[in-house]
Coordinates of C-alpha atoms in Angstrom, one line a residue:
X26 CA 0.0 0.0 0.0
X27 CA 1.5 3.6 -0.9
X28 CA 2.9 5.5 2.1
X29 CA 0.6 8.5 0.3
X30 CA -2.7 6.5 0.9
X31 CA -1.7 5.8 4.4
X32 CA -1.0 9.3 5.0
X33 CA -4.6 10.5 4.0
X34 CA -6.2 7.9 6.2
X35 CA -4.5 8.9 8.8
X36 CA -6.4 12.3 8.4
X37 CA -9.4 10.2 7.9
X38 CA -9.1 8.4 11.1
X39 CA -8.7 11.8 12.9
X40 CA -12.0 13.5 11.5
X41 CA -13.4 9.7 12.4
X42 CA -12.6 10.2 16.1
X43 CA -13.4 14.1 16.1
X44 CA -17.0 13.6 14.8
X45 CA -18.3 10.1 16.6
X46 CA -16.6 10.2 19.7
X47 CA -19.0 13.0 20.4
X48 CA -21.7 10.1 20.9
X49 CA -20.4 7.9 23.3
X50 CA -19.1 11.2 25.7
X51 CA -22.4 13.1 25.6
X52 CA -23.3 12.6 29.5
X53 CA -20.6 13.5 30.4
X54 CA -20.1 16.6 28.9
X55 CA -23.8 17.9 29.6
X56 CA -22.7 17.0 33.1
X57 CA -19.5 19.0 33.0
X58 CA -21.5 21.7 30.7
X59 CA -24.1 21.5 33.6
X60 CA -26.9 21.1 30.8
X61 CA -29.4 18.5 29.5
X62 CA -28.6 15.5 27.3
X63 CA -31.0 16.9 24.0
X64 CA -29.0 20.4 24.5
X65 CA -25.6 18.3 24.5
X66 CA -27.1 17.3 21.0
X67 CA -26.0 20.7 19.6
X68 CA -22.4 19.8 19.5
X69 CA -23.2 16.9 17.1
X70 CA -25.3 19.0 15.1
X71 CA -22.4 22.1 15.1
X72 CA -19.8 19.7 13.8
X73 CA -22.2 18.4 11.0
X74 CA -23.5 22.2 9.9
X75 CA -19.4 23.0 9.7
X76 CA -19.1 20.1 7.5
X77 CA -21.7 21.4 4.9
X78 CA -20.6 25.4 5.5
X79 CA -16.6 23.3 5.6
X80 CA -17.1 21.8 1.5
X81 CA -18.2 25.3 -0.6
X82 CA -16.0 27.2 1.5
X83 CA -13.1 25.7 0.3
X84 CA -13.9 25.0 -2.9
X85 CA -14.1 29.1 -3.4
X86 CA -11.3 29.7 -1.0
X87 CA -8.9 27.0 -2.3
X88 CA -9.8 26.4 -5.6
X89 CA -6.3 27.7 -7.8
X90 CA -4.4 26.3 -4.9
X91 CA -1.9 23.0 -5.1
X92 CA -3.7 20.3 -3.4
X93 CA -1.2 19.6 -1.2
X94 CA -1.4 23.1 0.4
X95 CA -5.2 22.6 0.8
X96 CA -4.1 19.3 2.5
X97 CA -1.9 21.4 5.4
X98 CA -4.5 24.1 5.6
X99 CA -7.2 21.4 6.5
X100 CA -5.0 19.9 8.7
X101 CA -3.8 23.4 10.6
X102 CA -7.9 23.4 11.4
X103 CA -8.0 19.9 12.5
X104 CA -5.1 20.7 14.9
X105 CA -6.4 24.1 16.4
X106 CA -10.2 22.6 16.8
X107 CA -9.3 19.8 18.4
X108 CA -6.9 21.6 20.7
X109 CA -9.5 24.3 21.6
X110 CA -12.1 21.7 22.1
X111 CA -9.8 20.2 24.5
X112 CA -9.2 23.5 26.5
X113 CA -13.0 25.0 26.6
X114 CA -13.7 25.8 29.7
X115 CA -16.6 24.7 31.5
X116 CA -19.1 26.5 33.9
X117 CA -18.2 26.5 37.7
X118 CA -21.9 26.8 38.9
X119 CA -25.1 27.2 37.6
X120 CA -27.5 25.7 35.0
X121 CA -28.7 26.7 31.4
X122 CA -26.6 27.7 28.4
X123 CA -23.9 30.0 29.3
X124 CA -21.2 31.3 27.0
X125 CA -18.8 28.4 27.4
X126 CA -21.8 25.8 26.0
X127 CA -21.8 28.7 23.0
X128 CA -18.2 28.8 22.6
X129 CA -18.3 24.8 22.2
X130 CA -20.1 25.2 20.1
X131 CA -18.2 27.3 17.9
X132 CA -15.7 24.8 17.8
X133 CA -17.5 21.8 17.0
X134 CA -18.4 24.1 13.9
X135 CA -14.8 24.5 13.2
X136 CA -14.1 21.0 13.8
X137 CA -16.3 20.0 11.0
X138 CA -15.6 22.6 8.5
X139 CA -12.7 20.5 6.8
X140 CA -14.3 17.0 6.6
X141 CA -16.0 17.1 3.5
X142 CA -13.5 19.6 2.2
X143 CA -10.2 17.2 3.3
X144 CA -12.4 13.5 1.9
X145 CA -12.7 15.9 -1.8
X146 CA -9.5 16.8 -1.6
X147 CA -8.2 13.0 -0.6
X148 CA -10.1 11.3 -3.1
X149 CA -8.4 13.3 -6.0
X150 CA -5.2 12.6 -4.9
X151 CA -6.1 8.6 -3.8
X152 CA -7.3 8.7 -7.6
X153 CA -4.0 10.4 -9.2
X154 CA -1.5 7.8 -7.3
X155 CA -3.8 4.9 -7.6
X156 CA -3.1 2.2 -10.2
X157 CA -4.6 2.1 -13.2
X158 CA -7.8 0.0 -12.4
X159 CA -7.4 0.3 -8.7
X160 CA -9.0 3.9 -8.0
X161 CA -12.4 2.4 -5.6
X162 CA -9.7 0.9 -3.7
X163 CA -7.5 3.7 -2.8
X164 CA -10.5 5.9 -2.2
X165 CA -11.8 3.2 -0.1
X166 CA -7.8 2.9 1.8
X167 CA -8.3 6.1 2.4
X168 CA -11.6 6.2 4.0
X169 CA -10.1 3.2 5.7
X170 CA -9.4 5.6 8.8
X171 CA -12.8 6.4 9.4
X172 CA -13.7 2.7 9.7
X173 CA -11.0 2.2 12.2
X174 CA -11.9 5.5 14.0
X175 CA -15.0 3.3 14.8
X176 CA -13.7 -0.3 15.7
X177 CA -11.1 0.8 18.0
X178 CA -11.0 5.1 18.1
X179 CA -13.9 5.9 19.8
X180 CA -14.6 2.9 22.3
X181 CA -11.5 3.5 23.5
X182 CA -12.0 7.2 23.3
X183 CA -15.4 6.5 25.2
X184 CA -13.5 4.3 28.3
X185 CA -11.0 6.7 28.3
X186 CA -13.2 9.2 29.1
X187 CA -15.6 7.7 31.7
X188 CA -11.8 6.9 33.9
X189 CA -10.0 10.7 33.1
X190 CA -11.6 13.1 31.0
X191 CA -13.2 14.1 27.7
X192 CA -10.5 16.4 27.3
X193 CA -8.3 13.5 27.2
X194 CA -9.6 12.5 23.3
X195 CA -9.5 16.1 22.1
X196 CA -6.0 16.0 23.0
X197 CA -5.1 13.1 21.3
X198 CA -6.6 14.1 18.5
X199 CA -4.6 17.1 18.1
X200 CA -1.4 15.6 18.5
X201 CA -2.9 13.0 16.2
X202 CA -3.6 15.7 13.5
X203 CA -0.1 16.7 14.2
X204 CA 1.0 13.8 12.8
X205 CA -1.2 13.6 10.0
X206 CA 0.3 17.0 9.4
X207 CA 3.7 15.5 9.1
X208 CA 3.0 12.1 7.0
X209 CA 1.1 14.4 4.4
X210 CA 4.0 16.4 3.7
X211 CA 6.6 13.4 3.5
X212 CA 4.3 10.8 1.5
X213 CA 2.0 13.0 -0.6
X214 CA 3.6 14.0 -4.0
X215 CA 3.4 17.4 -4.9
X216 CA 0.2 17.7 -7.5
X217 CA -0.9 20.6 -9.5
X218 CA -4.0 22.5 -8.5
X219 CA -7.1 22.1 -10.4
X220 CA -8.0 23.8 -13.7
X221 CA -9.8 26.9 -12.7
X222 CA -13.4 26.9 -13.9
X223 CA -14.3 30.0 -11.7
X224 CA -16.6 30.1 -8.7
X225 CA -19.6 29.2 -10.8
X226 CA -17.3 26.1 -13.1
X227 CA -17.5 24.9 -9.4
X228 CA -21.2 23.8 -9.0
X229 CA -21.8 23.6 -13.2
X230 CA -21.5 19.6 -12.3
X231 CA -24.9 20.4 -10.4
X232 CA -26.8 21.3 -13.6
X233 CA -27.5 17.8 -14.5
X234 CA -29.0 14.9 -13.5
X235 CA -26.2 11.9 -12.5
X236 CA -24.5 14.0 -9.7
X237 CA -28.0 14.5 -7.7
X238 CA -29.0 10.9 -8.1
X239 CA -25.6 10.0 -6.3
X240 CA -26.5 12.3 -3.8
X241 CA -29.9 10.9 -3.3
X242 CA -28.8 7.6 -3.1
X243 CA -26.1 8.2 -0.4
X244 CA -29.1 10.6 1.6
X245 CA -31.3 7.6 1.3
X246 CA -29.1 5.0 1.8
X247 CA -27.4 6.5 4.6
X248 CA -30.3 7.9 6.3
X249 CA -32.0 4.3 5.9
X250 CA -28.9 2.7 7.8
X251 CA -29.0 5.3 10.5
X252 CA -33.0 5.1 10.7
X253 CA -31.9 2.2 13.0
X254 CA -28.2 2.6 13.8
X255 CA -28.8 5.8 15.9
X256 CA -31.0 4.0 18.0
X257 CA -29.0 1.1 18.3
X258 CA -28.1 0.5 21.5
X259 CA -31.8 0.4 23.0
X260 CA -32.6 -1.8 20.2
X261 CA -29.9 -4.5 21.7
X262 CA -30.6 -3.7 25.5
X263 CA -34.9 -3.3 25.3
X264 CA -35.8 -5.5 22.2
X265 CA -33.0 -7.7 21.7
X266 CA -32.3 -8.4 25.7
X267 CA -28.3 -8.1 24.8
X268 CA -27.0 -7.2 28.5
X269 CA -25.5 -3.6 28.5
X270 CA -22.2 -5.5 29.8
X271 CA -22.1 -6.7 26.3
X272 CA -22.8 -2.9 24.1
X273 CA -19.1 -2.3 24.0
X274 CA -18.4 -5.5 22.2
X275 CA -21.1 -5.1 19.9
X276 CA -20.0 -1.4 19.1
X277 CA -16.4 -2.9 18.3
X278 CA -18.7 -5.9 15.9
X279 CA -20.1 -2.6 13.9
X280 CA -16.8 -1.1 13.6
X281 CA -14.9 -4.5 12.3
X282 CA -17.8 -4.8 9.7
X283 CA -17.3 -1.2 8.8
X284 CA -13.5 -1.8 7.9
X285 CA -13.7 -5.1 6.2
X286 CA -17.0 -3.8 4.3
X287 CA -15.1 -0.6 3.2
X288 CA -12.1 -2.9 1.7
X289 CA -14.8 -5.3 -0.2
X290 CA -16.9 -2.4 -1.5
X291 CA -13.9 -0.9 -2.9
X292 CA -12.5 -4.0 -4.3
X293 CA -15.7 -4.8 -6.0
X294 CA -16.4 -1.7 -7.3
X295 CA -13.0 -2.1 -9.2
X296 CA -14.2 -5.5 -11.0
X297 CA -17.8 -4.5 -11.4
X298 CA -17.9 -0.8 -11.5
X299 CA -18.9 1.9 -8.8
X300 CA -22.3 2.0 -10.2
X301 CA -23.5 -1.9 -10.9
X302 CA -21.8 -2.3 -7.2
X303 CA -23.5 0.5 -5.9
X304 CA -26.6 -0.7 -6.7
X305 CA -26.1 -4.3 -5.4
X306 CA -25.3 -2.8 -1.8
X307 CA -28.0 -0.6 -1.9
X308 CA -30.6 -4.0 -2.4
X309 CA -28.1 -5.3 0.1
X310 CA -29.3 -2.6 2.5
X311 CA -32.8 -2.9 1.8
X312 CA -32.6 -6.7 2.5
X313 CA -30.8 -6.1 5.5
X314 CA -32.8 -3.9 7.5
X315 CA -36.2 -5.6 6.5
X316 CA -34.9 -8.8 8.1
X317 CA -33.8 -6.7 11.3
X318 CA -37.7 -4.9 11.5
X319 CA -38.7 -8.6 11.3
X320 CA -36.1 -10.0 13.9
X321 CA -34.7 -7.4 15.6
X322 CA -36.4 -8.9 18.9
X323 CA -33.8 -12.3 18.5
X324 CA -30.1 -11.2 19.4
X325 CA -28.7 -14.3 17.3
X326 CA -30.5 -12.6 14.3
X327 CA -29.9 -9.1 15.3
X328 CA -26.0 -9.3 16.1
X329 CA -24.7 -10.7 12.3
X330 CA -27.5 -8.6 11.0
X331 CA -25.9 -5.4 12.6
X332 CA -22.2 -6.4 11.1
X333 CA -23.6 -6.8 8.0
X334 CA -25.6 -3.5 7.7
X335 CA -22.6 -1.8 9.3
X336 CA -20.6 -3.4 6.7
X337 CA -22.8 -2.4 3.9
X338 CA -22.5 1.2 5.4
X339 CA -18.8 2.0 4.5
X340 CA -18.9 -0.3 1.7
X341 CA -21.0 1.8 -0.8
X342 CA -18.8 4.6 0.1
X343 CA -16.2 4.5 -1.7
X344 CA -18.0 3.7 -4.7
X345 CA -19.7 6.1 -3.9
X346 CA -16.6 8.9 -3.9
X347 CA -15.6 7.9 -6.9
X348 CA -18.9 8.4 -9.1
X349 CA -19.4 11.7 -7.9
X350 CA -15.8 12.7 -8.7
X351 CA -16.5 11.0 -12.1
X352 CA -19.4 13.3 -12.5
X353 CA -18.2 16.6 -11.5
X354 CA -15.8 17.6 -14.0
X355 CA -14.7 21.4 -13.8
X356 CA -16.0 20.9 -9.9
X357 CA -13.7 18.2 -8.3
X358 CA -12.9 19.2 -5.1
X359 CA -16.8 20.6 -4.7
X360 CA -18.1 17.1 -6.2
X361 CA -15.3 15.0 -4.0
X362 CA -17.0 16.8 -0.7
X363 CA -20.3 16.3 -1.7
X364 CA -20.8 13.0 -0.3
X365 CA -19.5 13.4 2.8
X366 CA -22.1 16.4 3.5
X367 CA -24.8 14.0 1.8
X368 CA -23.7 11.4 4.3
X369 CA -24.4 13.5 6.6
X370 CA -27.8 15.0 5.6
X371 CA -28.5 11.1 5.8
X372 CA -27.6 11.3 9.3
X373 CA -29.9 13.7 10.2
X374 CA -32.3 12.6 8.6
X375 CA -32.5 9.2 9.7
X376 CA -31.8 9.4 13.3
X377 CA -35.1 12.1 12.9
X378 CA -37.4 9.4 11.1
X379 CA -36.8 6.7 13.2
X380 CA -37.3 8.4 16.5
X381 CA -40.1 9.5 15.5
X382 CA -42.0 5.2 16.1
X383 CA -40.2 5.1 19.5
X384 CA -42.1 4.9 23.1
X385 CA -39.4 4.2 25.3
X386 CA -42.2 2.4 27.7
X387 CA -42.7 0.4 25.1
X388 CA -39.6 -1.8 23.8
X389 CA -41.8 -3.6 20.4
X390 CA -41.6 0.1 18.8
X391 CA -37.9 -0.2 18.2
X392 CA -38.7 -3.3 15.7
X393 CA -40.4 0.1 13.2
X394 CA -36.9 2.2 12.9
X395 CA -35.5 -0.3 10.7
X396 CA -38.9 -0.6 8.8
X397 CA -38.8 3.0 8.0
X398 CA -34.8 2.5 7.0
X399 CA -35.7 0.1 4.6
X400 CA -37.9 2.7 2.5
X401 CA -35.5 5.4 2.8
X402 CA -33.2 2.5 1.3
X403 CA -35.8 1.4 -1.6
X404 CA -35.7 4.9 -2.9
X405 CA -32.1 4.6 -3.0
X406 CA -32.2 1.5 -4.8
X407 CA -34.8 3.4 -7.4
X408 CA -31.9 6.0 -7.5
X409 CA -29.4 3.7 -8.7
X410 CA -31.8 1.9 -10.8
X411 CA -32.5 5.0 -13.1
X412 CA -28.5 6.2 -12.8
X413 CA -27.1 2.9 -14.0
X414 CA -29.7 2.8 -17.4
X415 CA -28.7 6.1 -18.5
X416 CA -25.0 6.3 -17.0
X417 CA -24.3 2.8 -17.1
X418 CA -21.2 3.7 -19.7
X419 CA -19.7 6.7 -18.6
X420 CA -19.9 5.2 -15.1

C-alpha cells in the first residue's frame, strides 16, 4: 500500500474520532456543561452544519491552490479545533446555556468545517496515485481511517473518558492531527492545483442529472442505515435483551464490519464498476434492515445482521466517492466533498425518522426504525436503478 494513501487515512481516522466520539461522551459533557442530554445534541449537530458550511468554503477559498497546500491548511484546522475543544472551559456553577456551552459550540463548527472539504481533496489525490484500475480501492484505503476510527477510536476514546476526561480524546486528537500534518507532507507528492473553472465552473457539475441521483442515493441509503443505527443501543438492550455488559463488544462488531466492508466495497467496485456495485449494496441494505424490523427482537439474528448492515455502510462509500468525482468535472474538489455532507444529511435525517416510532415504555416500537430504513433505502435502490440505465457507460 503507498505510504501516500496511508497518510490520508490517517487524516481520515482523525476527522473519524473528532466527529463520533461525540456520541459515546455526551453525559458527560452535559454534566460537565451543567446542561441536559438533548441540549448536548448541539455539538453533534455544530460539527455536522461545519461540514456542509466546511465543502463550498473551500472550494471558493482554495480552488487555484496546489492540493497539497489545501491538504496542510485542513489539517492546521484539524489541529487548532481539536486543541480548543480540548481546552474550553466549562461553567463552575449554575445551570442553562452560558457562554462556554456557546463557545463549544463554535468549535465543534470549526471542527467540522474540513471533513467534506479534506475527503474531496483525498479522493483526487487517492485517484491520481492509484493504479490504473485500482482507484475504488485507494479511495476506499483512504476512508479506511474512518472505519478504524469506529472499531477501536472511539470505544476506547469513550472508556478513556468515563476513567480521566473528555478532554483526554480532544488532545489526542490534536497531536494525532499533528502527525497527520507530518505524513502528508513526507508521502503526498506534490500535484498541480485544479483547472480553474471559476466560482460558478464549481457547482456547473450540479446542472445535471447523474451528480444528484448519487447524492440521493447516499441521503437515502445513509439515512436508511442510521433510521436504526442511531438508535442502536436500545434496540440491543430493550428489544434484543443483549446485556449492557455486552454494548461495547457489539460497538467494536459494527466497527470491524465497517473496515472489512469498506475494503470489499472498494475492491468490487474495481471489478464490477462503482455503479453496478453501488446498486447491489444498496438492495443489500434494503434486505438487511427488512430482516432486522422482522427479527430485531432475536439477538442471534440481530448481532450478524448489525455487522452486515454496518458493513454495507462504508462499503458503498467508496464507490460512492468515486462516481461523484466522475461526474463533477470542472468541480472536483466541490463534487469529492459532496458526499460526505450527503452522508451527513442522511444522518440527520435518519436518526429524525426513526425516533419518531419510538415509546421508550414500550420496547416492540424499536422493531419500526429499521422498517422505516428500509424505505428510505428502496428509494435509493430506485436511484441507482435510473442512474445505471442512463450512465451505465460513462460510469
Amino acid at each position: 500500500m503507498k505510504k501516500s494513501l496511508t497518510a490520508l487515512a490517517f487524516g481520515t481516522f482523525g476527522l473519524g474520532v473528532a466527529e463520533y466520539v461525540m456520541m459515546g461522551i455526551l453525559p458527560f459533557l452535559a454534566n460537565d456543561f451543567r446542561i441536559t442530554i438533548p441540549q448536548a445534541g448541539s455539538f453533534i449537530s455544530a460539527y455536522a452544519l461545519g461540514v456542509c458550511a466546511g465543502a463550498p468554503l473551500v472550494a471558493v477559498i482554495a480552488r487555484t491552490w496546489p492540493l497539497k497546500r489545501i491538504l496542510y491548511a485542513l489539517c492546521c484546522i484539524m489541529v487548532l479545533s481539536s486543541l480548543a475543544m480540548s481546552l474550553c472551559p466549562v461553567p463552575s456553577s449554575g445551570a442553562g446555556l452560558g457562554w462556554q456551552f456557546w463557545l463549544m459550540i463554535v468549535f465543534r463548527f470549526c471542527a467540522g468545517i474540513p471533513h467534506g472539504a479534506y475527503f474531496g481533496v483525498g479522493s483526487i489525490v487517492a485517484d491520481r496515485v492509484s493504479e490504473p484500475g485500482k482507484a475504488t480501492l485507494a479511495v476506499a484505503i483512504m476512508c479506511s481511517g474512518m472505519t478504524v476510527a469506529n472499531l477501536v477510536g472511539i470505544p476506547l476514546g469513550t472508556f478513556l473518558t468515563s476513567i480521566l476526561s473528555w478532554r483526554l480524546i480532544f488532545a489526542f486528537t490534536c497531536v494525532w492531527n499533528v502527525y497527520t500534518l507530518l505524513s502528508i507532507s513526507r508521502w503526498v507528492p506534490d500535484m498541480a492545483p485544479l483547472p480553474d473553472t471559476g466560482f460558478k465552473g464549481n457547482f456547473r457539475f450540479m446542472k445535471h442529472l447523474a451528480p444528484w441521483l448519487i447524492i440521493l442515493a447516499t441521503i437515502f441509503g445513509n439515512g436508511g442505515i442510521f433510521c436504526w443505527y442511531s438508535y442502536i443501543s436500545p434496540t440491543l438492550t430493550s428489544l434484543a435483551g443483549v446485556p449492557v455488559s455486552w454494548l461495547t463488544v457489539m460497538m467494536v462488531l459494527s466497527g470491524g464490519g465497517m473496515v472489512i466492508g469498506n475494503i470489499v466495497g472498494g475492491e468490487l467496485s474495481d471489478k464490477y464498476g462503482p455503479g453496478i456495485t453501488g446498486r447491489g449494496l444498496a438492495i443489500s441494505i434494503f434486505v438487511c434492515l427488512t430482516l432486522i424490523a422482522l427479527t430485531a427482537s432475536y439477538k442471534w439474528c440481530l448481532i450478524p445482521l448489525m455487522v452486515i448492515a454496518c458493513g454495507c455502510l462504508f462499503a458503498v462509500s467508496s464507490p460512492q466517492q468515486l462516481l461523484l468525482l466522475r461526474f463533477s468535472k470542472g468541480g472536483e474538489l466541490m463534487g469529492g466533498a459532496m458526499v460526505q455532507l450527503a452522508f451527513n444529511l442522511g444522518n440527520a435525517l435518519g436518526a429524525w425518522l426513526g425516533g419518531i416510532p419510538i415509546i421508550e415504555t414500550t420496547p416492540d416500537t424499536y422493531h419500526y426504525p429499521a422498517a422505516i430504513g428500509a424505505c428510505l433505502a428502496a428509494c435509493g435502490i430506485v436511484c441507482y436503478v435510473i442512474f445505471c440505465r442512463r450512465y451505465r457507460e460513462q460510469a
